[in-house]
Short mmCIF file of N, CA and C in Angstrom, two decimals:
data_model
loop_
_atom_site.label_atom_id
_atom_site.label_comp_id
_atom_site.label_asym_id
_atom_site.label_seq_id
_atom_site.Cartn_x
_atom_site.Cartn_y
_atom_site.Cartn_z
N MET A 265 -16.27 -5.80 27.94
CA MET A 265 -16.67 -6.78 26.95
C MET A 265 -15.76 -6.62 25.72
N ASN A 266 -15.50 -7.72 25.05
CA ASN A 266 -14.66 -7.74 23.84
C ASN A 266 -15.52 -7.40 22.62
N TYR A 267 -15.01 -6.50 21.77
CA TYR A 267 -15.74 -6.07 20.58
C TYR A 267 -14.96 -6.38 19.32
N LEU A 268 -15.72 -6.59 18.23
CA LEU A 268 -15.13 -6.90 16.93
C LEU A 268 -15.77 -6.04 15.86
N ALA A 269 -15.06 -5.89 14.75
CA ALA A 269 -15.59 -5.21 13.56
C ALA A 269 -15.74 -6.27 12.48
N VAL A 270 -16.98 -6.51 12.06
CA VAL A 270 -17.29 -7.51 11.04
C VAL A 270 -17.31 -6.82 9.68
N PHE A 271 -16.59 -7.37 8.72
CA PHE A 271 -16.54 -6.80 7.38
C PHE A 271 -17.90 -6.92 6.69
N LEU A 272 -18.32 -5.82 6.05
CA LEU A 272 -19.55 -5.81 5.26
C LEU A 272 -19.19 -5.48 3.81
N GLY A 273 -19.81 -6.21 2.88
CA GLY A 273 -19.58 -5.97 1.46
C GLY A 273 -20.35 -4.76 0.96
N ILE A 274 -20.18 -4.46 -0.32
CA ILE A 274 -20.85 -3.29 -0.88
C ILE A 274 -22.37 -3.41 -0.87
N ASP A 275 -22.87 -4.64 -0.80
CA ASP A 275 -24.31 -4.85 -0.74
C ASP A 275 -24.84 -4.86 0.69
N GLY A 276 -23.94 -4.67 1.67
CA GLY A 276 -24.34 -4.67 3.07
C GLY A 276 -24.30 -6.05 3.71
N GLY A 277 -24.00 -7.07 2.92
CA GLY A 277 -23.93 -8.43 3.46
C GLY A 277 -22.61 -8.70 4.17
N ILE A 278 -22.63 -9.67 5.05
CA ILE A 278 -21.44 -10.06 5.80
C ILE A 278 -20.46 -10.77 4.87
N VAL A 279 -19.19 -10.36 4.95
CA VAL A 279 -18.15 -10.95 4.12
C VAL A 279 -17.59 -12.18 4.83
N ARG A 280 -17.50 -13.28 4.10
CA ARG A 280 -16.94 -14.52 4.63
C ARG A 280 -15.70 -14.92 3.85
N ASN A 281 -14.80 -15.61 4.50
CA ASN A 281 -13.62 -16.15 3.85
C ASN A 281 -14.09 -17.18 2.83
N ARG A 282 -13.66 -17.06 1.60
CA ARG A 282 -14.18 -17.97 0.56
C ARG A 282 -13.67 -19.39 0.71
N HIS A 283 -12.60 -19.61 1.46
CA HIS A 283 -12.08 -20.97 1.64
C HIS A 283 -12.66 -21.65 2.88
N THR A 284 -12.85 -20.87 3.95
CA THR A 284 -13.31 -21.46 5.22
C THR A 284 -14.74 -21.10 5.58
N ALA A 285 -15.31 -20.10 4.91
CA ALA A 285 -16.66 -19.59 5.16
C ALA A 285 -16.79 -18.92 6.53
N GLU A 286 -15.66 -18.63 7.19
CA GLU A 286 -15.69 -17.92 8.46
C GLU A 286 -15.97 -16.44 8.22
N VAL A 287 -16.68 -15.83 9.15
CA VAL A 287 -16.98 -14.40 9.06
C VAL A 287 -15.69 -13.61 9.22
N MET A 288 -15.43 -12.72 8.26
CA MET A 288 -14.23 -11.89 8.30
C MET A 288 -14.41 -10.79 9.36
N ASN A 289 -13.41 -10.64 10.24
CA ASN A 289 -13.54 -9.66 11.31
C ASN A 289 -12.18 -9.18 11.79
N LEU A 290 -12.21 -8.09 12.53
CA LEU A 290 -11.04 -7.54 13.19
C LEU A 290 -11.36 -7.39 14.67
N GLN A 291 -10.46 -7.81 15.52
CA GLN A 291 -10.65 -7.62 16.96
C GLN A 291 -10.35 -6.17 17.30
N LEU A 292 -11.26 -5.52 18.00
CA LEU A 292 -11.07 -4.13 18.39
C LEU A 292 -10.51 -3.99 19.80
N GLY A 293 -10.85 -4.94 20.67
CA GLY A 293 -10.38 -4.90 22.04
C GLY A 293 -11.54 -4.89 23.03
N GLU A 294 -11.19 -4.68 24.30
CA GLU A 294 -12.20 -4.67 25.36
C GLU A 294 -12.59 -3.23 25.69
N PHE A 295 -13.91 -3.02 25.79
CA PHE A 295 -14.45 -1.69 26.09
C PHE A 295 -15.61 -1.84 27.05
N ASP A 296 -15.93 -0.76 27.76
CA ASP A 296 -17.02 -0.78 28.73
C ASP A 296 -18.39 -0.84 28.07
N ASN A 297 -18.52 -0.26 26.86
CA ASN A 297 -19.82 -0.28 26.19
C ASN A 297 -19.64 -0.11 24.68
N LEU A 298 -20.73 -0.27 23.96
CA LEU A 298 -20.71 -0.22 22.49
C LEU A 298 -20.29 1.16 21.98
N GLU A 299 -20.75 2.22 22.62
CA GLU A 299 -20.43 3.57 22.15
C GLU A 299 -18.92 3.82 22.15
N ILE A 300 -18.25 3.38 23.21
CA ILE A 300 -16.79 3.55 23.30
C ILE A 300 -16.11 2.69 22.24
N ALA A 301 -16.61 1.47 22.02
CA ALA A 301 -16.05 0.58 21.00
C ALA A 301 -16.20 1.20 19.61
N ILE A 302 -17.34 1.81 19.34
CA ILE A 302 -17.57 2.45 18.04
C ILE A 302 -16.60 3.61 17.83
N GLU A 303 -16.42 4.45 18.83
CA GLU A 303 -15.50 5.57 18.72
C GLU A 303 -14.08 5.09 18.48
N SER A 304 -13.68 4.03 19.16
CA SER A 304 -12.35 3.46 18.96
C SER A 304 -12.21 2.89 17.55
N ALA A 305 -13.25 2.20 17.09
CA ALA A 305 -13.23 1.61 15.74
C ALA A 305 -13.12 2.71 14.68
N LYS A 306 -13.83 3.80 14.86
CA LYS A 306 -13.74 4.92 13.91
C LYS A 306 -12.30 5.38 13.77
N SER A 307 -11.63 5.50 14.89
CA SER A 307 -10.24 5.94 14.89
C SER A 307 -9.32 4.89 14.27
N GLN A 308 -9.46 3.63 14.69
CA GLN A 308 -8.61 2.55 14.21
C GLN A 308 -8.78 2.30 12.72
N LEU A 309 -10.02 2.35 12.25
CA LEU A 309 -10.32 2.00 10.86
C LEU A 309 -10.42 3.21 9.94
N GLU A 310 -10.26 4.40 10.51
CA GLU A 310 -10.30 5.66 9.76
C GLU A 310 -11.63 5.86 9.03
N TYR A 311 -12.72 5.61 9.75
CA TYR A 311 -14.07 5.85 9.26
C TYR A 311 -14.65 6.99 10.06
N GLU A 312 -15.50 7.79 9.45
CA GLU A 312 -16.11 8.91 10.15
C GLU A 312 -17.60 8.72 10.39
N THR A 313 -18.28 8.00 9.51
CA THR A 313 -19.73 7.89 9.57
C THR A 313 -20.16 6.58 10.21
N GLU A 314 -21.07 6.69 11.18
CA GLU A 314 -21.62 5.52 11.88
C GLU A 314 -23.14 5.63 11.89
N GLN A 315 -23.80 4.52 11.56
CA GLN A 315 -25.25 4.46 11.60
C GLN A 315 -25.66 3.16 12.27
N ASN A 316 -26.24 3.25 13.46
CA ASN A 316 -26.73 2.07 14.20
C ASN A 316 -25.68 0.99 14.38
N GLY A 317 -24.48 1.38 14.75
CA GLY A 317 -23.42 0.40 14.99
C GLY A 317 -22.70 -0.08 13.75
N VAL A 318 -22.99 0.55 12.60
CA VAL A 318 -22.33 0.19 11.35
C VAL A 318 -21.48 1.37 10.88
N LEU A 319 -20.20 1.11 10.65
CA LEU A 319 -19.34 2.14 10.09
C LEU A 319 -19.43 2.04 8.58
N VAL A 320 -19.74 3.15 7.95
CA VAL A 320 -19.89 3.17 6.50
C VAL A 320 -18.92 4.17 5.89
N LYS A 321 -18.35 3.79 4.76
CA LYS A 321 -17.41 4.66 4.06
C LYS A 321 -18.16 5.58 3.11
N GLY A 322 -19.20 5.07 2.53
CA GLY A 322 -20.00 5.83 1.58
C GLY A 322 -21.01 4.91 0.94
N SER A 323 -21.82 5.44 0.08
CA SER A 323 -22.84 4.66 -0.59
C SER A 323 -22.21 3.54 -1.43
N ASN A 324 -22.66 2.31 -1.22
CA ASN A 324 -22.18 1.13 -1.96
C ASN A 324 -20.67 0.91 -1.86
N GLN A 325 -20.10 1.16 -0.68
CA GLN A 325 -18.68 0.95 -0.50
C GLN A 325 -18.35 -0.01 0.64
N GLY A 326 -19.35 -0.62 1.23
CA GLY A 326 -19.10 -1.56 2.32
C GLY A 326 -18.83 -0.84 3.62
N GLY A 327 -18.36 -1.59 4.60
CA GLY A 327 -18.09 -1.01 5.90
C GLY A 327 -17.85 -2.09 6.93
N PHE A 328 -18.17 -1.76 8.18
CA PHE A 328 -17.96 -2.68 9.29
C PHE A 328 -19.14 -2.62 10.24
N LEU A 329 -19.57 -3.78 10.72
CA LEU A 329 -20.57 -3.89 11.77
C LEU A 329 -19.82 -4.07 13.08
N ILE A 330 -20.05 -3.20 14.04
CA ILE A 330 -19.39 -3.29 15.33
C ILE A 330 -20.30 -4.08 16.26
N CYS A 331 -19.77 -5.16 16.82
CA CYS A 331 -20.57 -6.00 17.71
C CYS A 331 -19.70 -6.59 18.81
N ASP A 332 -20.38 -7.05 19.87
CA ASP A 332 -19.61 -7.69 20.94
C ASP A 332 -19.46 -9.18 20.62
N ILE A 333 -18.67 -9.85 21.42
CA ILE A 333 -18.35 -11.25 21.15
C ILE A 333 -19.57 -12.16 21.18
N GLN A 334 -20.55 -11.83 22.01
CA GLN A 334 -21.78 -12.62 22.08
C GLN A 334 -22.61 -12.47 20.80
N GLU A 335 -22.71 -11.24 20.32
CA GLU A 335 -23.45 -11.00 19.08
C GLU A 335 -22.72 -11.65 17.90
N PHE A 336 -21.41 -11.60 17.92
CA PHE A 336 -20.61 -12.21 16.86
C PHE A 336 -20.86 -13.72 16.79
N ALA A 337 -21.00 -14.36 17.93
CA ALA A 337 -21.24 -15.81 17.97
C ALA A 337 -22.54 -16.18 17.25
N GLN A 338 -23.50 -15.27 17.21
CA GLN A 338 -24.78 -15.52 16.54
C GLN A 338 -24.67 -15.40 15.02
N LEU A 339 -23.62 -14.71 14.55
CA LEU A 339 -23.45 -14.55 13.11
C LEU A 339 -23.00 -15.86 12.52
#
């Protein structure tokens, strides 16, 4: 399945492009499951802390929500 990293703002909300209102994201690639996608995202994005599929840099610093393409379509 294809996975993406969705940008989260410092308030935890989803970041959207201010001109197009599209959800800001990075394609991570295809992985067999969410756990493997999260581990890959940690390495690619240089994040160490993950909580329930969310990579966090620190308190009030934003992060990334890791989701598959189907979940992304619902955003």
